[in-house]
Coordinates of C-alpha atoms in Angstrom, one line a residue:
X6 CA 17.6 12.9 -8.4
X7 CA 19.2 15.2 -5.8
X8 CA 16.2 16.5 -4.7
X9 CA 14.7 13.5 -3.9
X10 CA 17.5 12.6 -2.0
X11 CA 17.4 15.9 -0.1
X12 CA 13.6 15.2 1.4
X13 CA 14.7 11.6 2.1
X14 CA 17.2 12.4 4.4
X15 CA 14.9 15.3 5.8
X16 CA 13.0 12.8 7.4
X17 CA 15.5 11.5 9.9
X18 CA 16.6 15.2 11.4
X19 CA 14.3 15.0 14.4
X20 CA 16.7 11.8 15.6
X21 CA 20.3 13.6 14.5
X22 CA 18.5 16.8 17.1
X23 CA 18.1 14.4 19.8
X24 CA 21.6 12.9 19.6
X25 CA 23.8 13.2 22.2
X26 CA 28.0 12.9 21.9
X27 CA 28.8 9.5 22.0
X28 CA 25.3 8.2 21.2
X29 CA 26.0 7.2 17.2
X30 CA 28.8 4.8 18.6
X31 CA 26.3 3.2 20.6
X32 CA 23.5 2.9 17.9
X33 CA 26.1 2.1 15.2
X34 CA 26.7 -1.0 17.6
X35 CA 23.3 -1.7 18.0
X36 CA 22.4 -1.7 14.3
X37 CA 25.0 -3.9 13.4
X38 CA 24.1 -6.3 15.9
X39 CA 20.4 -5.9 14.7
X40 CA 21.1 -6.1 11.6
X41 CA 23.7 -9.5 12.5
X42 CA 20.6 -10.9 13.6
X43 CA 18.2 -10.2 11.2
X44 CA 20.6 -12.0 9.2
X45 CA 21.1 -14.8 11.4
X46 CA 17.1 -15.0 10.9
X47 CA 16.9 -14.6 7.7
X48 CA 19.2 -17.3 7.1
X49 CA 18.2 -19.5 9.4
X50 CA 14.7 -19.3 7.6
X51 CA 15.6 -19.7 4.2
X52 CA 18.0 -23.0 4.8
X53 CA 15.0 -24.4 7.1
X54 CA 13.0 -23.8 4.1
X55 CA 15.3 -25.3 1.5
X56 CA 16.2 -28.6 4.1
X57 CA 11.5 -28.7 4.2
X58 CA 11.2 -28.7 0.3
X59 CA 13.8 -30.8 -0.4
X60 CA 12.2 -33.2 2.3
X61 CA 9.1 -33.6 1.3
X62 CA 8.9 -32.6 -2.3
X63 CA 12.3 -33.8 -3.9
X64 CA 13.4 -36.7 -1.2
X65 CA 10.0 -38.9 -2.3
X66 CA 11.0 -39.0 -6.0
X67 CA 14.6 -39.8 -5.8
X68 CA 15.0 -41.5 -2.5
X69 CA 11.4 -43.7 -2.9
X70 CA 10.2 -43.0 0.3
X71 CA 6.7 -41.3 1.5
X72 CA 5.6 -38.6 4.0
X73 CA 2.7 -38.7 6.3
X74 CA 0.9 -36.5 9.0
X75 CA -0.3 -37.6 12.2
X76 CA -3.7 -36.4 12.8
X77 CA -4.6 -38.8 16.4
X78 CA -3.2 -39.3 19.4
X79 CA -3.8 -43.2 18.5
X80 CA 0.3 -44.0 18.4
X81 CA 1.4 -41.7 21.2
X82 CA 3.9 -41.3 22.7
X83 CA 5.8 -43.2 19.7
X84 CA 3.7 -41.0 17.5
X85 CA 2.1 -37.4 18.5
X86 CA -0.3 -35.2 16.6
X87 CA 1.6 -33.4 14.4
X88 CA 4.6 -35.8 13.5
X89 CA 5.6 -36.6 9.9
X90 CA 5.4 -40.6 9.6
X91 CA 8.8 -41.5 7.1
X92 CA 7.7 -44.5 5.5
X93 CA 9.5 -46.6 3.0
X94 CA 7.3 -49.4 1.0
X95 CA 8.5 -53.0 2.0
X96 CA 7.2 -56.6 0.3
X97 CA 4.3 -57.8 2.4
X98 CA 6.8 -61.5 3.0
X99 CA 9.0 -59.0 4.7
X100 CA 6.2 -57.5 7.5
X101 CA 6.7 -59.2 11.4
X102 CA 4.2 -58.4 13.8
X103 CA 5.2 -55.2 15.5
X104 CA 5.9 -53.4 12.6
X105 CA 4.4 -50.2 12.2
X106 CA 2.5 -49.7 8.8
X107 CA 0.9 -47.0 6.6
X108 CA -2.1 -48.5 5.0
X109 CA -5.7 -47.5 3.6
X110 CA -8.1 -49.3 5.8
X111 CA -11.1 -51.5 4.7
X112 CA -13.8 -49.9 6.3
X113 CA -15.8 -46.6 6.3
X114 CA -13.9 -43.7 4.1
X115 CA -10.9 -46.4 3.7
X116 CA -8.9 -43.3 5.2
X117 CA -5.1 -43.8 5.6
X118 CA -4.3 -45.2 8.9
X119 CA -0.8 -45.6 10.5
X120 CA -1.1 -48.3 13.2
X121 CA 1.1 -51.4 14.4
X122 CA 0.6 -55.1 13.4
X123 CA -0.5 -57.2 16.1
X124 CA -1.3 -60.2 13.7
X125 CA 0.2 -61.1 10.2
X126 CA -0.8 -63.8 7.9
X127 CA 0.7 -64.5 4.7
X128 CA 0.1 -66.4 2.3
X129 CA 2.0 -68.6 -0.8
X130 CA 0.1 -65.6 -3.5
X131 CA 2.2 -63.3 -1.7
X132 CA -1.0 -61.4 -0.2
X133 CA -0.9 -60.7 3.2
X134 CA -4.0 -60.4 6.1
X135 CA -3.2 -57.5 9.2
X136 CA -4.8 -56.8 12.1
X137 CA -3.5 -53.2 13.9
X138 CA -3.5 -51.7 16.7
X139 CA -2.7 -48.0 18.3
X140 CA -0.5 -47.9 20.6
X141 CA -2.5 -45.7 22.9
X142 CA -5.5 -47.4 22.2
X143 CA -7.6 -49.8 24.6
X144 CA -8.7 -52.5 21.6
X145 CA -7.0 -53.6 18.4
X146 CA -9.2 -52.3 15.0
X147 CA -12.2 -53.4 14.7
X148 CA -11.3 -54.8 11.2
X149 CA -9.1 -57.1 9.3
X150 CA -7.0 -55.5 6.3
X151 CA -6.1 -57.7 3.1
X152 CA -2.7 -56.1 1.6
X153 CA -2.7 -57.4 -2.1
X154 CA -0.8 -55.0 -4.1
X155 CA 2.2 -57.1 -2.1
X156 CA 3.8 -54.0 -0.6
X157 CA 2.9 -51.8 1.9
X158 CA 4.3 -48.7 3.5
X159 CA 6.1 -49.3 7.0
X160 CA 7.3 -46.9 9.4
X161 CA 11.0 -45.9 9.5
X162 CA 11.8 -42.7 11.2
X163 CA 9.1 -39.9 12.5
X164 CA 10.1 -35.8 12.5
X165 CA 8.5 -34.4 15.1
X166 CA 6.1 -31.3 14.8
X167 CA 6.9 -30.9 11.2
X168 CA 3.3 -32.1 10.4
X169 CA 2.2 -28.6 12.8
X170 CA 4.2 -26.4 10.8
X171 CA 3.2 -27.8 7.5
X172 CA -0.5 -27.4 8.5
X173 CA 0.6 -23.5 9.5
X174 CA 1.7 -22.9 6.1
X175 CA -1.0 -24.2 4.7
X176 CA -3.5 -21.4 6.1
X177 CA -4.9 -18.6 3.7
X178 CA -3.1 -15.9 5.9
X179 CA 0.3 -17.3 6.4
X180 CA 0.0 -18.2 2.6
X181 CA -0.8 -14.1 1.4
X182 CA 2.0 -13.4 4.5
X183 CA 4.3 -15.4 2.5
X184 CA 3.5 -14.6 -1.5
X185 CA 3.8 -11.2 -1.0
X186 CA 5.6 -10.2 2.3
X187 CA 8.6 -12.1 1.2
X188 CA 9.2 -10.6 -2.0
X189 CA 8.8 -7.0 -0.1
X190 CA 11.0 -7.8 2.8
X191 CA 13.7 -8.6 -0.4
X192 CA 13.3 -5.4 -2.3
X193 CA 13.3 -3.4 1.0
X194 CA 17.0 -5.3 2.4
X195 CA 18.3 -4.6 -1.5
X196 CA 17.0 -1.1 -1.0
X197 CA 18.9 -0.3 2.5
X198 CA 22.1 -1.8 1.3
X199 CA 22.1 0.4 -1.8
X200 CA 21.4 3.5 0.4
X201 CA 23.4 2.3 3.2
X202 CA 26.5 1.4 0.5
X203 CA 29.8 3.3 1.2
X204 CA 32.8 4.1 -0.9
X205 CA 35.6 1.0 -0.7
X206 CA 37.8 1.4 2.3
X207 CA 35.9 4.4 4.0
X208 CA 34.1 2.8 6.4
X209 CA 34.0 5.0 9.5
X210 CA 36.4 7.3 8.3
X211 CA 33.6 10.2 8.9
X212 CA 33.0 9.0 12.4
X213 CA 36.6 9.1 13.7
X214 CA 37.6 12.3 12.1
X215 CA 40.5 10.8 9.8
X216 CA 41.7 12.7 7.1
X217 CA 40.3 12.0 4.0
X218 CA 41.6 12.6 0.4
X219 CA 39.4 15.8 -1.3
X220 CA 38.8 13.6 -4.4
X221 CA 38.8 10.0 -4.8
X222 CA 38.1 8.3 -8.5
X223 CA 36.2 4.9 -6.6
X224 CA 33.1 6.3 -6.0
X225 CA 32.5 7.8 -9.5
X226 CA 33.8 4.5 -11.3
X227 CA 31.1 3.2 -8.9
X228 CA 28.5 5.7 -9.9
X229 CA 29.7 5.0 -13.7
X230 CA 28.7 1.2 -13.3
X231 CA 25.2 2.0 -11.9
X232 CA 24.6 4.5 -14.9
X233 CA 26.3 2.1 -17.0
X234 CA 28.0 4.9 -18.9
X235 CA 31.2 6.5 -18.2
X236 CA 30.2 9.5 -20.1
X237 CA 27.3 10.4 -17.7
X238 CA 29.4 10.1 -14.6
X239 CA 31.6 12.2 -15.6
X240 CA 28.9 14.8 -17.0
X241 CA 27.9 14.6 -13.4
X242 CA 31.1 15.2 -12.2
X243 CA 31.5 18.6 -14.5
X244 CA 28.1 19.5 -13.5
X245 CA 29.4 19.0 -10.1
X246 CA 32.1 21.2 -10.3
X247 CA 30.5 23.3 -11.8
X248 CA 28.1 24.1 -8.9
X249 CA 30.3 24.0 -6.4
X250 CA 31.1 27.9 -5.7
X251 CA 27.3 28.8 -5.9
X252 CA 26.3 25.6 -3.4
X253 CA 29.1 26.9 -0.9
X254 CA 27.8 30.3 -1.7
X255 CA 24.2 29.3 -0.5
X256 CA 25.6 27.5 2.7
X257 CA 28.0 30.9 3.8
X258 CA 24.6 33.1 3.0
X259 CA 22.6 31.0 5.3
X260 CA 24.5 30.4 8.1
X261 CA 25.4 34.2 8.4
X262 CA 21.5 35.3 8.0
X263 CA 20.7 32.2 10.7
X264 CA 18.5 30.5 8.4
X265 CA 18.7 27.0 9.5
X266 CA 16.3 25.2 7.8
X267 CA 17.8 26.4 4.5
X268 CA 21.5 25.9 5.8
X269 CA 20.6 22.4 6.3
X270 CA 18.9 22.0 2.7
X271 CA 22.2 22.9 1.4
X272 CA 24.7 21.0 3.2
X273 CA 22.3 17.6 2.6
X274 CA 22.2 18.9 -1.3
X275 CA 26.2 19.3 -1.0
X276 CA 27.3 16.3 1.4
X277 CA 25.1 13.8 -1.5
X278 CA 26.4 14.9 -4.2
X279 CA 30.0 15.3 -2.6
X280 CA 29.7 11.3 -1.6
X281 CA 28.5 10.4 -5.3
X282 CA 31.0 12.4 -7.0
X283 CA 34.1 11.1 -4.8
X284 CA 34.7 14.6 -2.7
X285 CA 35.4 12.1 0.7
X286 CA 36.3 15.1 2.4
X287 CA 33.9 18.1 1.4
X288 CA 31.3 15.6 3.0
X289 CA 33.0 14.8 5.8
X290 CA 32.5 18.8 6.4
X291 CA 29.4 18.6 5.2
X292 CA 28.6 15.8 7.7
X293 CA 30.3 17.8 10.8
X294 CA 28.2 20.7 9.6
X295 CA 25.1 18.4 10.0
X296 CA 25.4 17.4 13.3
X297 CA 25.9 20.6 14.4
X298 CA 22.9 22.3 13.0
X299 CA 21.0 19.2 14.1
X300 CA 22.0 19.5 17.7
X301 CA 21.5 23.7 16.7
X302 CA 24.6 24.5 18.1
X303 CA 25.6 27.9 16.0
X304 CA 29.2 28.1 16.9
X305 CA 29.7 24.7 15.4
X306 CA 28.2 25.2 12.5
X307 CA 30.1 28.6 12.0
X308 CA 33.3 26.6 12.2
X309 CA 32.0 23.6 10.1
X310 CA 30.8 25.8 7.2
X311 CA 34.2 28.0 7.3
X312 CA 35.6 24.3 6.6
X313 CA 33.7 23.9 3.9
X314 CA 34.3 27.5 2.3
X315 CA 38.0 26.6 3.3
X316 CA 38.2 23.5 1.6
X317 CA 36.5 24.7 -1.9
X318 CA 39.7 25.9 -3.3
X319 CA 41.5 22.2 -3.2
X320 CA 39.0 20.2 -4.0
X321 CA 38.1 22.8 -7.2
X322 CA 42.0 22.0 -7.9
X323 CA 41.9 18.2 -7.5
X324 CA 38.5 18.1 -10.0
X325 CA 40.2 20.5 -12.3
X326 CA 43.2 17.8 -12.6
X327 CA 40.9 14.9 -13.0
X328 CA 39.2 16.5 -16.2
X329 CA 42.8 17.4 -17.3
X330 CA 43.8 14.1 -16.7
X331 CA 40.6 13.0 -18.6
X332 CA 41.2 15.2 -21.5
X333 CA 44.8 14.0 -22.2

């Protein structure tokens, strides 16, 4: 698992090079706010989303009413291409001319048409006899509509554009976009907060230098939850400890020989483990140590890896009383 973790990390040493002092202020700042807005987005998305399904899918079978797009321009400006038509159905004795009405027509495909009365006869069977009209058209329609069921759909409110955006979900591409980026984007936002996750109450502790405690038990009850054994992180722990001298060992060896490349193997090896484990300060070192042969400035990382060697001797002392402490 370490080793994974090494070559992941790896990756990014090109941007910690290029770096310059003050710089990870200014991109922390900017990947919160990016990150602010992405969730902004995101949540915009999803609620727009949720308000659309529960609209058209859930409103029609509690609420009664019924949802319509409007293909023509035959009702603008009232009604645009594009608009959902809200209609609720209504007893043909309660129609006045004017109204505007959802209905199939009598003629041709007997498509559904939503036009204005212009003309309303009803009669004592309670079937009424419509003419329509479109608003932006020059004529009325050229035919005469019985309503017998004795109900008809009118016209109560119209959302704009909705009909657009329906239609856009509706292609084949956006469709695949949907089924399987979604899912993707998910899994890649629960990946980056797991890698991205820091030990309660260090946040930026690194970054301004504070003085951090050589062992701290939150991070291992942490790691013990995500193995979902207690007994495994502290095994790692030992195992930790254990590997300590010789890790420190490899660092000293290759910072005096110059070997860079195998200096910063080591330090990424240490400063992972060191976060996992709870040793908040051997990777702040470790971090300091980072920078420094990322920017490959020598007699920084001489100073940072002393540190390190420094610090072995406490934090071997505060693991050796946390086993105690576990023993007893």
């Amino acid at each position: 698992m370490t080793a994974s973790l090494v070559r992941h990390r790896r990756v990014s040493r090109t941007a910690t090079t290029t770096a310059t002092p003050g710089s990870g202020k200014g991109q922390s700042v900017a990947s919160k706010f990016a990150r602010a807005m992405v969730s902004v987005i995101t949540t915009t998305v999803m609620v727009a989303a949720v308000a659309a399904f529960l609209f058209l899918a859930v409103g029609p079978r509690i609420l009664g009413y019924q949802t319509s797009t409007m293909l023509t321009g035959s009702m603008s400006p009232l009604i645009n291409p594009g608009d959902v038509v809200v209609t609720v159905p209504v007893a043909v004795q309660n129609l006045k001319v004017g109204d505007i009405i959802t209905y199939h027509i009598p003629v041709e495909d007997q498509r559904v048409e939503t036009h204005r009365i212009i003309d309303l006869t009803v009669n004592n069977q309670g079937t009424a006899t419509v003419r329509t009209k479109g608003d932006a058209n020059n004529g009325a329609d050229p035919w005469t509509a019985t309503l017998a069921a004795g109900q008809v759909d009118r016209q109560v409110f119209t959302v704009p554009y909705l009909g657009n955006a329906i239609r856009a979900l509706r292609d084949p591409v956006v469709l695949k976009v949907l089924m399987y980026g979604a899912p993707a984007a998910l899994v890649i936002m629960v990946l980056v907060s797991i890698w991205r996750k820091k030990p309660e109450g260090d946040d930026g502790a690194v970054d301004a230098g504070a003085a951090l405690p050589a062992f701290d038990r939150r991070p291992l009850k942490r790691l013990a939850r995500e193995m979902k054994s207690k007994e495994a992180a502290e095994k790692f722990a030992a195992a930790y400890a254990k590997l300590l001298p010789q890790r420190v060992d490899k660092i000293s060896h290759a910072l005096s020989t110059g070997d860079s490349d195998l200096a910063m193997d080591a330090v990424l090896s240490l400063k992972i483990s060191s976060s996992m484990v709870g040793a908040l300060r051997m990777e702040q070192h470790c971090v300091r140590l980072e920078q420094a042969l990322g920017t490959t400035d020598h007699a920084a990382a001489i100073q940072a890896g002393e540190l390190v060697r420094q610090h072995q001797p406490q934090l071997e002392k505060a693991l050796g009383g946390h086993a105690a402490r576990r023993a007893a």
